[in-house]
XYZ file of C-alpha atoms in Angstrom:
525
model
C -21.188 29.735 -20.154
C -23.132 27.825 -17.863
C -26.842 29.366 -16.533
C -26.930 31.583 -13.950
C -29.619 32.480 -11.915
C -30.269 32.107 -8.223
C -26.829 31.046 -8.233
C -27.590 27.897 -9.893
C -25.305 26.702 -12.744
C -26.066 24.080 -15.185
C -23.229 22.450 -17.288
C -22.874 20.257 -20.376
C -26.398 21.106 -21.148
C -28.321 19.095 -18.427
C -26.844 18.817 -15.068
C -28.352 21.613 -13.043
C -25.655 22.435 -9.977
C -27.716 23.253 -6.772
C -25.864 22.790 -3.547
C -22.404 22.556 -2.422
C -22.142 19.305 -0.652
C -18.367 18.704 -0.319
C -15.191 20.526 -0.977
C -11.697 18.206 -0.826
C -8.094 19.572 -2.345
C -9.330 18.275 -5.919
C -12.148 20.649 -6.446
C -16.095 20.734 -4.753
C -18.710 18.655 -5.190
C -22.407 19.636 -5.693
C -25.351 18.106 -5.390
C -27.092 18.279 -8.764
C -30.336 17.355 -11.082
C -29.450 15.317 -14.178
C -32.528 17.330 -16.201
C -32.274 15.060 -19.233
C -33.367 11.834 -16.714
C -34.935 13.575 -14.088
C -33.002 12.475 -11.700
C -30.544 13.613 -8.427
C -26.719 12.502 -9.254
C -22.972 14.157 -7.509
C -21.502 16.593 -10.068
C -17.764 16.935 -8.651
C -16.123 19.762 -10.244
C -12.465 19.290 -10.767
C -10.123 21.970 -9.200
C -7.650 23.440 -11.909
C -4.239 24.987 -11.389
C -4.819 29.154 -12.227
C -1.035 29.395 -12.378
C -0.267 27.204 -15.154
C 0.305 28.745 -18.377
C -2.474 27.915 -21.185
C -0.903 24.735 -22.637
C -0.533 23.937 -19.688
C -3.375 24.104 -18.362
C -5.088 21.970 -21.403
C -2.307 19.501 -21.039
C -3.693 19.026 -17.366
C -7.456 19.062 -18.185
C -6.877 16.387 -20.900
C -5.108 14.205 -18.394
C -7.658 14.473 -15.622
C -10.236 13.374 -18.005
C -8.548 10.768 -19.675
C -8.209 9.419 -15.659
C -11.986 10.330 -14.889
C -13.091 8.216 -18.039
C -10.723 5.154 -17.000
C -12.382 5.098 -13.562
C -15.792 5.309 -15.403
C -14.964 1.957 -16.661
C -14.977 0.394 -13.230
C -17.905 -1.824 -12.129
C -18.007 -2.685 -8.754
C -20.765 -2.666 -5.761
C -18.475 -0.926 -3.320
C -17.070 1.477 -6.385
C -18.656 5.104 -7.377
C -20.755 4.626 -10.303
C -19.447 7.337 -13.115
C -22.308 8.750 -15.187
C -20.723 11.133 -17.578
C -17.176 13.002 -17.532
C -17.877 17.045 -19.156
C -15.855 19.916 -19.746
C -17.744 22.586 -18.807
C -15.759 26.716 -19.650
C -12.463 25.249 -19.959
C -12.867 23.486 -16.333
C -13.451 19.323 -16.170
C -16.460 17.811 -14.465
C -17.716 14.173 -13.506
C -20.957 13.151 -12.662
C -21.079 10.477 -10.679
C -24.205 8.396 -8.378
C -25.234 10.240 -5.547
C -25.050 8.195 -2.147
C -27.447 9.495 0.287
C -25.512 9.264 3.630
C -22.068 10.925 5.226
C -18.709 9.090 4.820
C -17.156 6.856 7.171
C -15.318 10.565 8.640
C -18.930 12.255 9.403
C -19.779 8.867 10.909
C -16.278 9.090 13.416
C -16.917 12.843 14.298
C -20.399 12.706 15.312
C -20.609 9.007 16.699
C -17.186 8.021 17.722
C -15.320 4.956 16.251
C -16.979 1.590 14.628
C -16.639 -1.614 16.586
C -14.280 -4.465 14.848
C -16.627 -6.523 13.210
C -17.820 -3.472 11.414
C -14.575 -2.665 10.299
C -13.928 -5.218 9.161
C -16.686 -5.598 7.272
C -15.670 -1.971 5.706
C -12.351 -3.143 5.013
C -13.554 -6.353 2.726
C -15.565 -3.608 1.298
C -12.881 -1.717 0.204
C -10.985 -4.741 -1.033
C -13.185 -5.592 -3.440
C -13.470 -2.196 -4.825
C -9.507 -2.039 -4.982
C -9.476 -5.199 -6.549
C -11.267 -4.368 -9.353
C -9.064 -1.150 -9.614
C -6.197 -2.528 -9.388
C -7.023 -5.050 -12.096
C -7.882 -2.197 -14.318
C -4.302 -0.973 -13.828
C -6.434 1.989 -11.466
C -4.761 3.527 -8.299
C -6.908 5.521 -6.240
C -4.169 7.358 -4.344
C -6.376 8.781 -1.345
C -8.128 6.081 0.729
C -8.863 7.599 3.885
C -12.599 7.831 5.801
C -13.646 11.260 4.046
C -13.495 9.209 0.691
C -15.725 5.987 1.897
C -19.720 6.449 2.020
C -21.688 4.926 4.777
C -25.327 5.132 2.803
C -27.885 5.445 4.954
C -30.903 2.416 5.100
C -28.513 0.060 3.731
C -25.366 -1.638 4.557
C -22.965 -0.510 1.148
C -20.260 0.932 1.879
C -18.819 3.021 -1.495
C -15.141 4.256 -2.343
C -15.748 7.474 -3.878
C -13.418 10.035 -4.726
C -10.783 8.764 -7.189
C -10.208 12.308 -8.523
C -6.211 12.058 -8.416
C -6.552 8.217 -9.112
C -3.934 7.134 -11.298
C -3.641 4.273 -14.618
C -0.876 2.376 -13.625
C 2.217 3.064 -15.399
C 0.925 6.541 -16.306
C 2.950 10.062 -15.152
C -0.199 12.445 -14.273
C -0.008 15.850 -13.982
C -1.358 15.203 -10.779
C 2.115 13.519 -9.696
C 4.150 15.874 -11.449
C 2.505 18.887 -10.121
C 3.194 18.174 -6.655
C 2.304 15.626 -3.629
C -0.994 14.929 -3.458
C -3.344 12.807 -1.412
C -3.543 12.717 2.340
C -0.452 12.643 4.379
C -1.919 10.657 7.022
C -2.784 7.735 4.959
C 0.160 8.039 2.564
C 2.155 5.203 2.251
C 5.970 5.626 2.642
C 7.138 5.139 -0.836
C 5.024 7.949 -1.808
C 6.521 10.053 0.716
C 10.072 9.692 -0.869
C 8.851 10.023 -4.150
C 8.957 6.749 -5.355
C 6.550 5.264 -8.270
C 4.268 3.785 -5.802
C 2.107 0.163 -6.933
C -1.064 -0.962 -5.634
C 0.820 -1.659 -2.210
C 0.206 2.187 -1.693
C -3.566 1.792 -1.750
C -2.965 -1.192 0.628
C -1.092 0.933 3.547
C -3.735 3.383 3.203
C -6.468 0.715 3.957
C -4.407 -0.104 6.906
C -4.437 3.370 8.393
C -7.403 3.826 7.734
C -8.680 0.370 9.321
C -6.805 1.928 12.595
C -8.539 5.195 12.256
C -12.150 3.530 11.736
C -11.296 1.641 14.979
C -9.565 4.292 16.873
C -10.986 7.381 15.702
C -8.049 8.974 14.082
C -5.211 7.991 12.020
C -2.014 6.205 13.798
C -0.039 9.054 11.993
C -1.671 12.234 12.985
C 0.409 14.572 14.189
C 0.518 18.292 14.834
C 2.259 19.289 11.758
C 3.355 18.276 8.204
C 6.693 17.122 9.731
C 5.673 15.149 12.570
C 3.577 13.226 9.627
C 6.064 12.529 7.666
C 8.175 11.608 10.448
C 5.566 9.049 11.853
C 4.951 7.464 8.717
C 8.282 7.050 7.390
C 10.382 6.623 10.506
C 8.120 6.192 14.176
C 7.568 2.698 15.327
C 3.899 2.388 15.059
C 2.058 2.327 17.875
C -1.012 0.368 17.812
C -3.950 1.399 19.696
C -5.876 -0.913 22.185
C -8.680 -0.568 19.811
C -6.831 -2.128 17.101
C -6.642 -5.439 18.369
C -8.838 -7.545 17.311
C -7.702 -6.768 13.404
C -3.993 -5.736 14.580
C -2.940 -8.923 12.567
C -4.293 -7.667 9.373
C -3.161 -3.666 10.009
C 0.168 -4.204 10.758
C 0.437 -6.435 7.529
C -0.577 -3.457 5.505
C 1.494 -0.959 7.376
C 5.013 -2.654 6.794
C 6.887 -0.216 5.484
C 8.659 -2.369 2.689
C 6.268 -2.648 -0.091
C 8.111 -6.051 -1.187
C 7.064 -7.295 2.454
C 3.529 -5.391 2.836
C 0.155 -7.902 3.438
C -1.115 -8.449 -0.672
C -5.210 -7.901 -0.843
C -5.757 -11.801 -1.279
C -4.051 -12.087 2.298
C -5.779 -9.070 3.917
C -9.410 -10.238 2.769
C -8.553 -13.996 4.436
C -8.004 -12.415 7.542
C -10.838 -10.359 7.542
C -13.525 -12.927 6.226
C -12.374 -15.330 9.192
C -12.861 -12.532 11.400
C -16.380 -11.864 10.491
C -16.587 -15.377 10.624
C -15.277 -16.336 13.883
C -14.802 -13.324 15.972
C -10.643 -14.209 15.716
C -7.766 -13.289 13.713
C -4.614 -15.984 13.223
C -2.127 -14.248 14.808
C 1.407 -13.800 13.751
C 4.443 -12.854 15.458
C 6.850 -10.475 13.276
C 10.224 -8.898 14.512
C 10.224 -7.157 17.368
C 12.083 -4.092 19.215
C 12.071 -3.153 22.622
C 11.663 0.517 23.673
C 12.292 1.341 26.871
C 10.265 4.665 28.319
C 11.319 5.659 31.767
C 11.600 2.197 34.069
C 9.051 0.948 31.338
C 10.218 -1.662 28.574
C 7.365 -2.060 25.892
C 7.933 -4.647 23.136
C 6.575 -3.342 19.892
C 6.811 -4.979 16.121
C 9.635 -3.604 14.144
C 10.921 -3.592 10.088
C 13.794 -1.967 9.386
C 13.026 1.375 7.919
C 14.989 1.235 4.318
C 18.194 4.202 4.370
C 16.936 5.673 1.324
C 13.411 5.995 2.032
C 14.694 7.745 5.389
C 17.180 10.012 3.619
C 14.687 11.264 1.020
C 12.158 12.022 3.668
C 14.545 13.765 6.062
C 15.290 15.905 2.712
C 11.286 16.399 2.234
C 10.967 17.150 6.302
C 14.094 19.698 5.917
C 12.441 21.321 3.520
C 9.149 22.080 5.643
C 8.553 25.379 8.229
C 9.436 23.840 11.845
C 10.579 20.361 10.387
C 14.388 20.565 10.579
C 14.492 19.170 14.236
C 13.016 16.196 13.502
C 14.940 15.526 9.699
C 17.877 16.219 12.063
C 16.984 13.595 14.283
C 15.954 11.128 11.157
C 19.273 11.488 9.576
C 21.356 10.732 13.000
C 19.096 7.634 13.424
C 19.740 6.174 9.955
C 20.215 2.513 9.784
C 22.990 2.443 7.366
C 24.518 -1.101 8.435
C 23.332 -2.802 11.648
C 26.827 -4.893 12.007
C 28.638 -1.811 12.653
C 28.524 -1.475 15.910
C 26.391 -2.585 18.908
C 22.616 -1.836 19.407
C 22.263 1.675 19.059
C 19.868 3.934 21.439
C 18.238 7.304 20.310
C 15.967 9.741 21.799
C 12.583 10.683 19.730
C 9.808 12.442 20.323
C 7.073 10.850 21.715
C 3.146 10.954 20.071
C 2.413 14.685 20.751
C 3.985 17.444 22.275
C 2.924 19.379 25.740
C 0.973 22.280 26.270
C 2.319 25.642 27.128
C 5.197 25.279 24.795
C 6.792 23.080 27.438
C 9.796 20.778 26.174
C 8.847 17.785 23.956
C 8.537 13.937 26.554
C 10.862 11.401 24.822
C 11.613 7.826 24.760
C 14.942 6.079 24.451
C 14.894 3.301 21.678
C 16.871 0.641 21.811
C 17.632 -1.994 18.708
C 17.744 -5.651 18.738
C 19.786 -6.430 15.551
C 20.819 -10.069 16.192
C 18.614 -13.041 15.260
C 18.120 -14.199 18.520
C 16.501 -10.849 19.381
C 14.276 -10.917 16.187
C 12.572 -14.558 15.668
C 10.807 -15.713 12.954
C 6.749 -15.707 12.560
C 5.287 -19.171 12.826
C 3.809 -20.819 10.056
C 0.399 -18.856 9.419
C -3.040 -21.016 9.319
C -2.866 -23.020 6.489
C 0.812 -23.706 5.811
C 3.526 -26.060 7.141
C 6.877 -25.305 8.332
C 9.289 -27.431 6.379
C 12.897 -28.741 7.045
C 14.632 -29.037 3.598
C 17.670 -31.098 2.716
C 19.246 -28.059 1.121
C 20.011 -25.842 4.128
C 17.117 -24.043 4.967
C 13.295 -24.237 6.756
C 10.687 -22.060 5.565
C 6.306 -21.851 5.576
C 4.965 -23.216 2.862
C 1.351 -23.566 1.621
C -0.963 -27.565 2.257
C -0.772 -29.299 -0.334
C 2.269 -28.042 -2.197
C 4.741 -29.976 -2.996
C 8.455 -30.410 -3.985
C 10.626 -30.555 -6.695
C 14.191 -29.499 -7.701
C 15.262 -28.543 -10.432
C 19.057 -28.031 -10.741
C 20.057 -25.499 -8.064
C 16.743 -24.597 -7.051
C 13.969 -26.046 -4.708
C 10.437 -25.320 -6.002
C 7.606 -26.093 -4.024
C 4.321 -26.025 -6.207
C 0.592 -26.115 -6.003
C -1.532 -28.866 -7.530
C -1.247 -28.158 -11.943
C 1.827 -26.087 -11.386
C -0.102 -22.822 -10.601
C 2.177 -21.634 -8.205
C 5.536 -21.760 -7.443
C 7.848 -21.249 -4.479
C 11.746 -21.053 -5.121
C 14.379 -21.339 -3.116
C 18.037 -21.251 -4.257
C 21.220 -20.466 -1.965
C 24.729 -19.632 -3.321
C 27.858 -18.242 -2.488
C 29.031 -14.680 -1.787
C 27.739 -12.231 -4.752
C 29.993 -10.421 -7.072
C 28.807 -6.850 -6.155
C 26.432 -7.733 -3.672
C 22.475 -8.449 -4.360
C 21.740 -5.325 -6.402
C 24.486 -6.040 -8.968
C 23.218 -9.459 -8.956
C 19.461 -8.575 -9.805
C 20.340 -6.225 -11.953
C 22.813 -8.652 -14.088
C 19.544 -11.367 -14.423
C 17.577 -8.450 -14.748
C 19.756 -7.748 -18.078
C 19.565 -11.168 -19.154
C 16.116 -11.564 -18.779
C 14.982 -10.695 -22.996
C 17.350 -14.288 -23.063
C 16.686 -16.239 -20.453
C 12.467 -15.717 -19.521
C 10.286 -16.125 -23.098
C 8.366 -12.793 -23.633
C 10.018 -10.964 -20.535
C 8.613 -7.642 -19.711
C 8.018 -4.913 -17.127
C 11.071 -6.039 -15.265
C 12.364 -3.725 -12.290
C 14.905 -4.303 -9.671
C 13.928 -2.184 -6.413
C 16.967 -1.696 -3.335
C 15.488 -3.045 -0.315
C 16.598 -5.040 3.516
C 15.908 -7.847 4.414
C 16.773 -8.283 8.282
C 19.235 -5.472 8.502
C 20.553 -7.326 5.469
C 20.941 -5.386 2.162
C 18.559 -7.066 -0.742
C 17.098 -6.674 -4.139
C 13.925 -7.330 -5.546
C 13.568 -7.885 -8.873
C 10.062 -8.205 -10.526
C 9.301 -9.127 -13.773
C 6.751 -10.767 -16.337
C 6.776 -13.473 -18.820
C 5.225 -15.828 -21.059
C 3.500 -19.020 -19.815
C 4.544 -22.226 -20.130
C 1.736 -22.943 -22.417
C -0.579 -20.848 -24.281
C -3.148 -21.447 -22.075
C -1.218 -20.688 -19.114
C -1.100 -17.419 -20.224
C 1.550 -14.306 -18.906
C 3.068 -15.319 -15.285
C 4.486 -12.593 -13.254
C 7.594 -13.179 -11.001
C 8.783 -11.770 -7.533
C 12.560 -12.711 -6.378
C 14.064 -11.662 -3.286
C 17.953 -11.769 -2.892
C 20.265 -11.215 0.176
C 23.213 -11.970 1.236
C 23.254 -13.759 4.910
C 26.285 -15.290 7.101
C 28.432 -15.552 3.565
C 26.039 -17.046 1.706
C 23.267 -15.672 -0.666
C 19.848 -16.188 -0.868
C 16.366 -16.357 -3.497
C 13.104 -16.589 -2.327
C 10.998 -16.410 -5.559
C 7.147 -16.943 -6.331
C 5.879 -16.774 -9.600
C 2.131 -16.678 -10.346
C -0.541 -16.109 -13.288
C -0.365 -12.245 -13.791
C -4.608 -12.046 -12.403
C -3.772 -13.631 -9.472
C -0.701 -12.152 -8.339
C -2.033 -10.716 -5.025
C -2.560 -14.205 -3.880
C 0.685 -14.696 -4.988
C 2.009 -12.083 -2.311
C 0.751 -13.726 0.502
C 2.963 -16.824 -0.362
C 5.652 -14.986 -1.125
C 5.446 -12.729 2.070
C 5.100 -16.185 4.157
C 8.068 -17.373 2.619
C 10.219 -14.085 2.983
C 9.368 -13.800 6.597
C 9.614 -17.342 7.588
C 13.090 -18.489 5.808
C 15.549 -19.665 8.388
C 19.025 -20.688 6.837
C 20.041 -24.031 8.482
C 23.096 -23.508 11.145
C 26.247 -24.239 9.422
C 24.505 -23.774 6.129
């Protein structure tokens, strides 16, 4: 039993629990004397489920510690530091480095929103810390401002809080007790229930990026419906505030976590920020939504049908949600060259007082190419016409090759790779087609491993990625990891590829989102 007395507690024989400093949906967290060292430290004490039966329970205790000591192994300025990870009467504890100051949420509520170049200065922050998380195979699964110290008298900025973080490739009991995390800051794949990546963490930095600038998240809403309607289905709305890093936050809130800004990307943006006072700007697809006489052109990605269907199920499913999974399901995008552009009626950002009906604006798609044109070649890259049919963005300095069917363009010593191959129409369509080199892959790729094919779009086009990891070329190459998009496009079919040394794959999305977005088939082609 721990001490009582004055209603002071001390657990694992030296950490003296004094005041309640914090309570979140994974337990409270006290401000505490490590008596061994003499010294102040955070003791958060993990919340445990009272319904589970006993095995269960230990079975759940085990795995939160087993994820508290993995984060302990992370070393990073902008990261927690972990002290010790106890279990204290059957319930676990960490003790972790107490940051004198409030989080980046105090610092909203009681002085308003930060300016951009602080921001953004938060955001490389964060970065860095998810970096080294990531690297370690660490998700942290709840990146929102209540979960980022401010410490006062310095300028660190800390990403606390990684008590449902997850080791990559891991099923916690944390996942398969239930949702948990923020809703507001939850990326869309998590919403339907998919295995999310470190693309999760990255749409949370983006919301939150909006809400530091703002002052609240673009997806609040007045329920848990009209959240999980924003973030899986509303166009989002950028606020003015947003603009100066809108380039970088509506990178890391695209919906399609093939086609969402990589950190390598993300942190360019924001260091030339800092740097210059301007973002490169990009200009993505587009839709126009018409409100009253109004017509407001706002950035658009198709919303994949299953993510939609799965949510509408999960909205369904909560009090006062059916109206708007109703309205989700009879907007699905199923197959844009069905019919003409289609128009809808949604509710607008929040409701009116007095129980008064619900303002709406009519939507209105732009499907064809014309409507939708491609982003320019970003800073640093050059818009190339190849012989083979096609134009697409490609990195300075690389060049090209081909090598049978495909069109590689490389950096210098081969580090990275751009593909490009085009076909003709696919027996079963792109998913059968991953799925078949997806089968061959123990044949074909040396030492192939962690492959997945993932259902996706691609402009209103159905597509397949397929990931996957090899061998190098040479020993001291070391493990490459490959991502190939496939779709099929005016009767023809089409890879975009990059492949990439498996610690430096984030840089590799960046390419491989420049290519994606910037591949234009050659007319007639």
């Amino acid at each position: 039993m721990g001490t009582e007395g004055d209603n002071v507690r001390v657990i694992g024989g030296r950490y003296r629990l004094e005041a309640r400093i914090g309570r979140g949906g994974m337990g409270v967290v006290w401000r505490s004397t490590d008596t061994l060292l003499a010294r102040q430290v955070a003791v958060k004490e993990l919340a445990v489920d009272e319904s589970l039966s006993e095995a269960q329970a230990h079975e759940q205790r085990e795995r939160m510690l087993r994820e508290a000591r993995a984060v302990a192994q992370l070393r990073h300025p902008n990261i927690i530091v972990v002290h010790d990870v106890v279990q204290h009467d059957g319930r676990p504890y960490i003790v972790m480095d107490l940051v004198n100051g409030g989080s980046l949420a105090d610092r909203i509520a009681r002085h308003g929103p930060v300016d951009a170049l602080h921001a953004a200065r938060i955001g490389l922050a964060l970065l860095g810390a998810l970096r080294v998380a990531h690297a370690a195979g660490v998700l942290h699964r709840d990146l929102k401002p209540a979960n980022v110290l401010l410490e006062s008298g310095t300028a660190r900025i800390v990403l606390t809080d990684f008590g449902i973080a997850q080791v990559e490739g891991a099923t916690t009991l944390t996942e398969t007790g239930g949702f948990v995390g923020s809703p507001e800051y939850t990326a869309p794949e998590r919403m339907a229930g998919d295995r999310s990546g470190t693309g999760a963490d990255l749409w949370s930095l983006g919301a939150l990026l909006c809400a530091a600038l703002s002052g609240e998240s673009p997806f609040r809403r007045d329920s848990m419906g009209g959240i999980l309607h924003a973030v899986v289905y509303e166009e989002f709305r950028p606020p003015a505030e947003a603009a100066p890093l809108l380039p970088v936050i509506q990178g890391l809130l695209e919906r399609e976590p093939a086609r969402r800004m990589g950190l390598d990307e993300a942190e360019r943006l924001l260091r030339a920020y800092v740097a210059t006072g301007a973002t490169p700007q990009a200009a993505p697809p587009r839709m126009v939504v018409v409100a009253g006489t109004d017509v407001v052109v706002v950035h658009r990605r198709r919303v994949p049908t299953r993510v939609l269907l799965v949510a509408a199920a999960f909205l369904a499913a909560v009090a006062g949600a059916g109206v708007a999974a109703a309205a989700l399901l009879a907007d699905r995008d199923d197959n844009a060259s069905q019919g003409p552009p289609s128009s809808t009626s949604v509710p607008t950002r929040t409701g009116t007082a007095s129980g008064s009906p619900t303002p709406t604006v009519t939507v209105t798609r732009e499907e064809t190419r014309t409507a939708t044109p491609r982003p320019t070649a970003p800073p640093g890259y050059r818009t190339v016409r190849d012989p083979q049919g096609f134009t697409v963005a490609v990195p300075q300095g690389f060049s090209r090759s081909v090598d049978g069917e495909r069109v590689l363009y490389m950096s210098p010593r081969r580090t990275f790779r751009i593909g490009v191959r085009t076909a003709g129409p696919l027996s079963g369509g792109p998913a059968a087609e991953q799925r078949r080199a997806a089968a061959d892959g123990p044949r074909s790729d040396p030492g192939y491993r962690d492959g997945k094919v993932t259902d996706t779009s691609h402009d209103a086009h159905d597509a397949a990625l397929w990931e996957f990891t090899r061998d190098g070329f040479s020993a001291a190459e070391g493990p490459r990891r490959t991502m190939d998009l496939c779709w099929e496009e005016g009767g023809r079919a089409y890879h975009v590829w990059v492949s990439a040394p498996v610690g430096r794959i984030d840089e590799a999305r960046g390419y491989f989102d420049a290519a994606v977005d910037t591949f234009v088939p050659s007319a007639g082609n």
